[in-house]
PDB file of C-alpha atoms in Angstrom:
ATOM      1  CA  MET H 789     -11.943 -37.923  13.965  1.00 55.00           C
ATOM      2  CA  ALA H 790     -13.964 -34.998  13.364  1.00 64.00           C
ATOM      3  CA  ARG H 791     -13.514 -31.935  12.083  1.00 69.00           C
ATOM      4  CA  GLY H 792     -14.313 -28.771  14.244  1.00 71.00           C
ATOM      5  CA  LYS H 793     -16.725 -26.415  12.567  1.00 76.00           C
ATOM      6  CA  VAL H 794     -15.021 -23.651  10.568  1.00 71.00           C
ATOM      7  CA  GLN H 795     -16.230 -20.232  11.587  1.00 74.00           C
ATOM      8  CA  MET H 796     -17.503 -18.631   8.489  1.00 83.00           C
ATOM      9  CA  ARG H 797     -16.027 -14.818   8.269  1.00 85.00           C
ATOM     10  CA  ARG H 798     -13.207 -13.171   6.053  1.00 85.00           C
ATOM     11  CA  ILE H 799      -9.630 -14.929   6.993  1.00 84.00           C
ATOM     12  CA  GLU H 800      -7.564 -11.664   7.794  1.00 85.00           C
ATOM     13  CA  ASN H 801      -4.118 -13.520   6.808  1.00 86.00           C
ATOM     14  CA  PRO H 802      -3.567 -12.883   2.827  1.00 83.00           C
ATOM     15  CA  MET H 803      -1.943 -15.780   2.333  1.00 87.00           C
ATOM     16  CA  HIS H 804      -4.180 -17.757   4.419  1.00 87.00           C
ATOM     17  CA  ARG H 805      -6.930 -16.532   2.697  1.00 86.00           C
ATOM     18  CA  GLN H 806      -5.234 -17.127  -1.089  1.00 87.00           C
ATOM     19  CA  VAL H 807      -4.827 -21.045  -0.007  1.00 89.00           C
ATOM     20  CA  THR H 808      -8.316 -21.280   0.970  1.00 89.00           C
ATOM     21  CA  PHE H 809      -9.575 -19.874  -2.167  1.00 88.00           C
ATOM     22  CA  CYS H 810      -7.783 -21.961  -4.267  1.00 89.00           C
ATOM     23  CA  LYS H 811      -8.558 -25.112  -2.161  1.00 91.00           C
ATOM     24  CA  ARG H 812     -12.333 -24.067  -1.932  1.00 92.00           C
ATOM     25  CA  ARG H 813     -12.597 -23.248  -5.993  1.00 91.00           C
ATOM     26  CA  ALA H 814     -11.045 -26.494  -6.641  1.00 91.00           C
ATOM     27  CA  GLY H 815     -13.409 -28.429  -4.546  1.00 92.00           C
ATOM     28  CA  LEU H 816     -16.603 -25.830  -5.856  1.00 92.00           C
ATOM     29  CA  LEU H 817     -15.626 -27.054  -9.357  1.00 91.00           C
ATOM     30  CA  LYS H 818     -15.420 -30.730  -8.566  1.00 93.00           C
ATOM     31  CA  LYS H 819     -18.656 -30.768  -6.884  1.00 93.00           C
ATOM     32  CA  ALA H 820     -20.321 -28.809  -9.662  1.00 91.00           C
ATOM     33  CA  LYS H 821     -18.522 -31.042 -12.386  1.00 91.00           C
ATOM     34  CA  GLU H 822     -20.060 -34.359 -10.265  1.00 92.00           C
ATOM     35  CA  LEU H 823     -23.467 -33.100  -9.909  1.00 91.00           C
ATOM     36  CA  SER H 824     -23.709 -32.501 -13.604  1.00 90.00           C
ATOM     37  CA  LEU H 825     -22.364 -35.961 -14.113  1.00 90.00           C
ATOM     38  CA  LEU H 826     -24.671 -37.810 -11.584  1.00 91.00           C
ATOM     39  CA  CYS H 827     -27.851 -35.907 -12.426  1.00 91.00           C
ATOM     40  CA  ASP H 828     -27.288 -34.962 -16.401  1.00 89.00           C
ATOM     41  CA  ALA H 829     -27.353 -31.459 -15.196  1.00 89.00           C
ATOM     42  CA  GLU H 830     -26.328 -28.275 -17.249  1.00 90.00           C
ATOM     43  CA  ILE H 831     -23.994 -26.399 -14.802  1.00 91.00           C
ATOM     44  CA  GLY H 832     -22.376 -23.117 -15.354  1.00 91.00           C
ATOM     45  CA  VAL H 833     -19.895 -21.437 -12.469  1.00 91.00           C
ATOM     46  CA  LEU H 834     -18.537 -18.072 -12.771  1.00 89.00           C
ATOM     47  CA  ILE H 835     -16.029 -16.910  -9.772  1.00 89.00           C
ATOM     48  CA  PHE H 836     -14.358 -13.687  -9.839  1.00 88.00           C
ATOM     49  CA  SER H 837     -11.554 -13.914  -7.225  1.00 85.00           C
ATOM     50  CA  ALA H 838     -10.589 -10.617  -4.736  1.00 82.00           C
ATOM     51  CA  ASN H 839      -8.074  -9.411  -7.697  1.00 80.00           C
ATOM     52  CA  GLY H 840     -10.504  -9.527 -10.354  1.00 80.00           C
ATOM     53  CA  LYS H 841      -9.347 -12.872 -11.929  1.00 85.00           C
ATOM     54  CA  ILE H 842     -12.294 -14.901 -13.596  1.00 86.00           C
ATOM     55  CA  TYR H 843     -12.581 -18.655 -13.159  1.00 86.00           C
ATOM     56  CA  GLU H 844     -15.415 -19.934 -15.547  1.00 88.00           C
ATOM     57  CA  MET H 845     -16.510 -23.854 -15.851  1.00 89.00           C
ATOM     58  CA  ALA H 846     -19.639 -25.151 -17.966  1.00 89.00           C
ATOM     59  CA  THR H 847     -20.002 -28.640 -18.049  1.00 86.00           C
ATOM     60  CA  LYS H 848     -21.933 -28.817 -20.994  1.00 84.00           C
ATOM     61  CA  GLY H 849     -21.393 -26.493 -23.801  1.00 82.00           C
ATOM     62  CA  THR H 850     -19.727 -22.900 -23.272  1.00 86.00           C
ATOM     63  CA  MET H 851     -20.677 -20.545 -20.684  1.00 85.00           C
ATOM     64  CA  GLN H 852     -21.778 -18.158 -23.227  1.00 87.00           C
ATOM     65  CA  GLY H 853     -24.430 -20.704 -24.595  1.00 86.00           C
ATOM     66  CA  LEU H 854     -25.448 -21.174 -20.715  1.00 87.00           C
ATOM     67  CA  ILE H 855     -26.196 -17.310 -20.158  1.00 85.00           C
ATOM     68  CA  GLU H 856     -27.985 -17.062 -23.492  1.00 85.00           C
ATOM     69  CA  ARG H 857     -30.003 -19.934 -22.466  1.00 85.00           C
ATOM     70  CA  TYR H 858     -30.498 -18.307 -19.092  1.00 85.00           C
ATOM     71  CA  MET H 859     -31.392 -14.835 -20.720  1.00 84.00           C
ATOM     72  CA  ASN H 860     -34.065 -16.755 -22.758  1.00 84.00           C
ATOM     73  CA  ALA H 861     -35.693 -18.746 -19.934  1.00 83.00           C
ATOM     74  CA  ASN H 862     -35.722 -15.719 -17.331  1.00 78.00           C
ATOM     75  CA  PRO H 863     -37.810 -12.689 -18.646  1.00 71.00           C
ATOM     76  CA  VAL H 864     -37.006 -10.848 -15.656  1.00 69.00           C
ATOM     77  CA  ALA H 865     -33.176 -11.087 -16.399  1.00 60.00           C
ATOM     78  CA  GLN H 866     -33.790  -9.409 -19.840  1.00 59.00           C
ATOM     79  CA  THR H 867     -35.583  -6.555 -18.756  1.00 58.00           C
ATOM     80  CA  GLU H 868     -33.170  -5.892 -15.737  1.00 55.00           C
ATOM     81  CA  GLN H 869     -30.673  -5.719 -18.718  1.00 58.00           C
ATOM     82  CA  ALA H 870     -32.226  -3.037 -20.600  1.00 58.00           C
ATOM     83  CA  VAL H 871     -30.658   0.101 -20.237  1.00 58.00           C
ATOM     84  CA  PRO H 872     -32.849   2.912 -18.917  1.00 64.00           C
ATOM     85  CA  GLN H 873     -33.546   6.012 -20.788  1.00 64.00           C
ATOM     86  CA  GLY H 874     -31.661   8.135 -18.722  1.00 70.00           C
ATOM     87  CA  ALA H 875     -28.520   5.485 -18.077  1.00 77.00           C
ATOM     88  CA  ASN H 876     -27.852   6.264 -22.117  1.00 78.00           C
ATOM     89  CA  GLU H 877     -27.329   9.809 -21.831  1.00 83.00           C
ATOM     90  CA  GLU H 878     -25.206   9.516 -18.824  1.00 84.00           C
ATOM     91  CA  ILE H 879     -23.307   6.985 -20.598  1.00 85.00           C
ATOM     92  CA  ASN H 880     -22.731   8.990 -23.377  1.00 83.00           C
ATOM     93  CA  MET H 881     -21.599  11.862 -21.096  1.00 82.00           C
ATOM     94  CA  LEU H 882     -19.128   9.637 -19.288  1.00 84.00           C
ATOM     95  CA  LYS H 883     -17.562   8.769 -22.981  1.00 86.00           C
ATOM     96  CA  GLN H 884     -17.080  12.334 -24.110  1.00 82.00           C
ATOM     97  CA  GLU H 885     -15.565  12.880 -20.626  1.00 82.00           C
ATOM     98  CA  ILE H 886     -13.194  10.061 -21.215  1.00 85.00           C
ATOM     99  CA  GLU H 887     -12.206  11.385 -24.832  1.00 84.00           C
ATOM    100  CA  VAL H 888     -11.633  14.686 -23.404  1.00 81.00           C
ATOM    101  CA  LEU H 889      -9.394  13.265 -20.486  1.00 81.00           C
ATOM    102  CA  LYS H 890      -7.348  11.331 -23.439  1.00 83.00           C
ATOM    103  CA  LYS H 891      -7.106  14.081 -25.546  1.00 82.00           C
ATOM    104  CA  GLY H 892      -6.026  16.321 -22.248  1.00 81.00           C
ATOM    105  CA  LEU H 893      -3.421  13.713 -21.718  1.00 81.00           C
ATOM    106  CA  SER H 894      -1.984  13.981 -24.813  1.00 81.00           C
ATOM    107  CA  TYR H 895      -2.197  17.619 -24.882  1.00 78.00           C
ATOM    108  CA  MET H 896       0.067  17.835 -21.721  1.00 77.00           C
ATOM    109  CA  PHE H 897       2.513  14.983 -22.667  1.00 79.00           C
ATOM    110  CA  GLY H 898       2.723  16.273 -26.082  1.00 74.00           C
ATOM    111  CA  GLY H 899       3.596  19.584 -25.522  1.00 68.00           C
ATOM    112  CA  GLY H 900       0.375  21.011 -26.835  1.00 64.00           C
ATOM    113  CA  ALA H 901       0.488  19.362 -30.279  1.00 66.00           C
ATOM    114  CA  VAL H 902      -3.203  18.346 -29.802  1.00 72.00           C
ATOM    115  CA  LYS H 903      -5.630  20.754 -30.379  1.00 81.00           C
ATOM    116  CA  MET H 904      -8.412  21.063 -28.010  1.00 80.00           C
ATOM    117  CA  THR H 905     -11.384  23.301 -27.987  1.00 83.00           C
ATOM    118  CA  LEU H 906     -12.080  25.995 -25.118  1.00 87.00           C
ATOM    119  CA  ASN H 907     -14.628  23.492 -23.687  1.00 84.00           C
ATOM    120  CA  GLU H 908     -12.580  20.711 -23.873  1.00 82.00           C
ATOM    121  CA  LEU H 909      -9.539  22.851 -22.028  1.00 82.00           C
ATOM    122  CA  LEU H 910     -12.395  24.353 -19.465  1.00 85.00           C
ATOM    123  CA  MET H 911     -13.094  20.682 -18.485  1.00 83.00           C
ATOM    124  CA  LEU H 912      -9.564  19.396 -18.469  1.00 82.00           C
ATOM    125  CA  GLU H 913      -8.757  22.467 -16.326  1.00 86.00           C
ATOM    126  CA  LYS H 914     -11.691  21.382 -13.758  1.00 86.00           C
ATOM    127  CA  HIS H 915     -10.609  17.718 -13.495  1.00 83.00           C
ATOM    128  CA  LEU H 916      -6.933  19.089 -12.922  1.00 85.00           C
ATOM    129  CA  GLU H 917      -7.920  21.119 -10.357  1.00 89.00           C
ATOM    130  CA  ILE H 918     -10.118  18.144  -8.509  1.00 88.00           C
ATOM    131  CA  TRP H 919      -6.916  16.081  -9.155  1.00 86.00           C
ATOM    132  CA  ILE H 920      -4.776  18.541  -7.314  1.00 91.00           C
ATOM    133  CA  TYR H 921      -6.818  18.843  -4.314  1.00 90.00           C
ATOM    134  CA  GLN H 922      -7.200  15.037  -3.841  1.00 91.00           C
ATOM    135  CA  ILE H 923      -3.269  14.725  -4.255  1.00 91.00           C
ATOM    136  CA  ARG H 924      -2.696  17.601  -2.077  1.00 92.00           C
ATOM    137  CA  SER H 925      -4.895  15.739   0.636  1.00 90.00           C
ATOM    138  CA  ALA H 926      -3.246  12.572   0.450  1.00 91.00           C
ATOM    139  CA  LYS H 927       0.023  14.010   0.550  1.00 92.00           C
ATOM    140  CA  MET H 928      -1.570  15.934   3.677  1.00 93.00           C
ATOM    141  CA  ASP H 929      -2.800  12.474   5.244  1.00 91.00           C
ATOM    142  CA  THR H 930       0.643  10.916   4.479  1.00 93.00           C
ATOM    143  CA  MET H 931       2.480  13.813   5.945  1.00 93.00           C
ATOM    144  CA  PHE H 932       0.221  13.491   9.496  1.00 92.00           C
ATOM    145  CA  GLN H 933       0.882   9.822   9.483  1.00 93.00           C
ATOM    146  CA  GLU H 934       4.805  10.361   9.007  1.00 94.00           C
ATOM    147  CA  ILE H 935       4.489  13.174  11.655  1.00 94.00           C
ATOM    148  CA  ASN H 936       2.542  10.762  14.197  1.00 92.00           C
ATOM    149  CA  LEU H 937       5.354   7.938  13.743  1.00 93.00           C
ATOM    150  CA  LEU H 938       7.969  10.300  14.517  1.00 94.00           C
ATOM    151  CA  ARG H 939       6.395  11.619  17.643  1.00 93.00           C
ATOM    152  CA  ASN H 940       5.851   7.743  18.668  1.00 92.00           C
ATOM    153  CA  LYS H 941       9.631   6.978  17.723  1.00 93.00           C
ATOM    154  CA  GLU H 942      10.502  10.354  19.485  1.00 93.00           C
ATOM    155  CA  GLY H 943       8.275   9.279  23.026  1.00 92.00           C
ATOM    156  CA  ILE H 944      10.316   5.957  23.034  1.00 93.00           C
ATOM    157  CA  LEU H 945      13.776   7.261  22.604  1.00 93.00           C
ATOM    158  CA  LYS H 946      12.924   9.945  25.353  1.00 93.00           C
ATOM    159  CA  ALA H 947      11.664   7.419  27.220  1.00 92.00           C
ATOM    160  CA  THR H 948      14.731   5.059  26.465  1.00 93.00           C
ATOM    161  CA  ASN H 949      17.031   7.905  27.163  1.00 93.00           C
ATOM    162  CA  LYS H 950      15.502   8.433  30.792  1.00 93.00           C
ATOM    163  CA  PHE H 951      15.716   4.844  31.375  1.00 93.00           C
ATOM    164  CA  LEU H 952      19.538   4.958  30.575  1.00 93.00           C
ATOM    165  CA  GLN H 953      20.102   8.210  32.872  1.00 93.00           C
ATOM    166  CA  ASP H 954      18.505   6.515  35.708  1.00 92.00           C
ATOM    167  CA  LYS H 955      20.632   3.469  35.177  1.00 92.00           C
ATOM    168  CA  ILE H 956      23.554   5.392  35.250  1.00 92.00           C
ATOM    169  CA  GLU H 957      22.309   7.422  38.123  1.00 91.00           C
ATOM    170  CA  GLU H 958      22.040   4.235  40.213  1.00 90.00           C
ATOM    171  CA  ASN H 959      25.515   2.939  39.029  1.00 89.00           C
ATOM    172  CA  ILE H 960      27.277   6.410  40.102  1.00 89.00           C
ATOM    173  CA  ARG H 961      25.421   5.922  43.571  1.00 86.00           C
ATOM    174  CA  ASN H 962      26.715   1.984  43.837  1.00 85.00           C
ATOM    175  CA  ILE H 963      30.223   2.843  43.011  1.00 84.00           C
ATOM    176  CA  ALA H 964      29.897   5.929  45.789  1.00 78.00           C
ATOM    177  CA  GLY H 965      28.542   3.790  48.051  1.00 73.00           C
ATOM    178  CA  PHE H 966      31.208   1.361  47.576  1.00 68.00           C
ATOM    179  CA  GLY H 967      34.061   3.679  47.652  1.00 61.00           C
ATOM    180  CA  GLN H 968      32.773   4.814  51.057  1.00 61.00           C
ATOM    181  CA  MET H 969      32.407   1.471  52.295  1.00 57.00           C
ATOM    182  CA  THR H 970      36.304   0.407  51.744  1.00 54.00           C
ATOM    183  CA  SER H 971      37.262   3.751  52.918  1.00 54.00           C
ATOM    184  CA  THR H 972      36.309   2.829  56.211  1.00 53.00           C
ATOM    185  CA  ILE H 973      38.380  -0.509  56.491  1.00 53.00           C
ATOM    186  CA  ASP H 974      41.713   0.069  57.938  1.00 56.00           C
ATOM    187  CA  TYR H 975      44.405  -2.217  56.046  1.00 54.00           C
ATOM    188  CA  PRO H 976      47.840  -1.669  57.499  1.00 54.00           C
ATOM    189  CA  LEU H 977      50.803  -1.231  55.320  1.00 53.00           C
ATOM    190  CA  ILE H 978      53.321  -2.330  57.408  1.00 57.00           C
ATOM    191  CA  ILE H 979      55.561  -5.107  56.260  1.00 56.00           C
ATOM    192  CA  PRO H 980      56.860  -7.334  58.854  1.00 57.00           C
ATOM    193  CA  ASN H 981      60.724  -6.937  59.409  1.00 59.00           C
ATOM    194  CA  GLU H 982      61.419 -10.558  59.538  1.00 60.00           C
ATOM    195  CA  ILE H 983      60.970 -11.160  56.092  1.00 55.00           C
ATOM    196  CA  PHE H 984      63.674  -8.790  54.751  1.00 54.00           C
ATOM    197  CA  HIS H 985      66.407 -10.442  57.200  1.00 54.00           C
ATOM    198  CA  PHE H 986      69.798 -11.381  55.123  1.00 52.00           C
TER     199      PHE H 986
END
């Protein structure tokens, strides 16, 4: 029996997605090995999973060797790899910022044992203000979500309470109606005398 065509879209269930990833990754690597063996081709496969894990396979030699061979064979890749002039300055600036942040963390958690310059302290203060703003914003979002959840629960409880009150009132009416019905029927409480003859 032929298998139906699989619709190509992201799998929403994380468990099913992981199982499919493992199966298809194994199938892809198997096909690459078969192609290399059948056609005497050098094949390199790099796979990055959703959580950042790397899977690689080189059919002949190493992946590093294949990448170097690709770079030598493809002049466009070499020019793309070269870093633009402005990017070097940005990289250096980001490295300095990272160093200041590391120093700042040591300063805060070490009780001020590490010495920092005025510029470093000003930069650290700026970052702390940004972080405080982000933390407060995240806190407000969380509080709004919890308030909405509580409002939903309140609505559900009110609806349940109303339903139960209506049921109680209905039962009271039924009991009152049953009492009126029974009170209209005359039941004689006279015991015949012949039972008590000695």
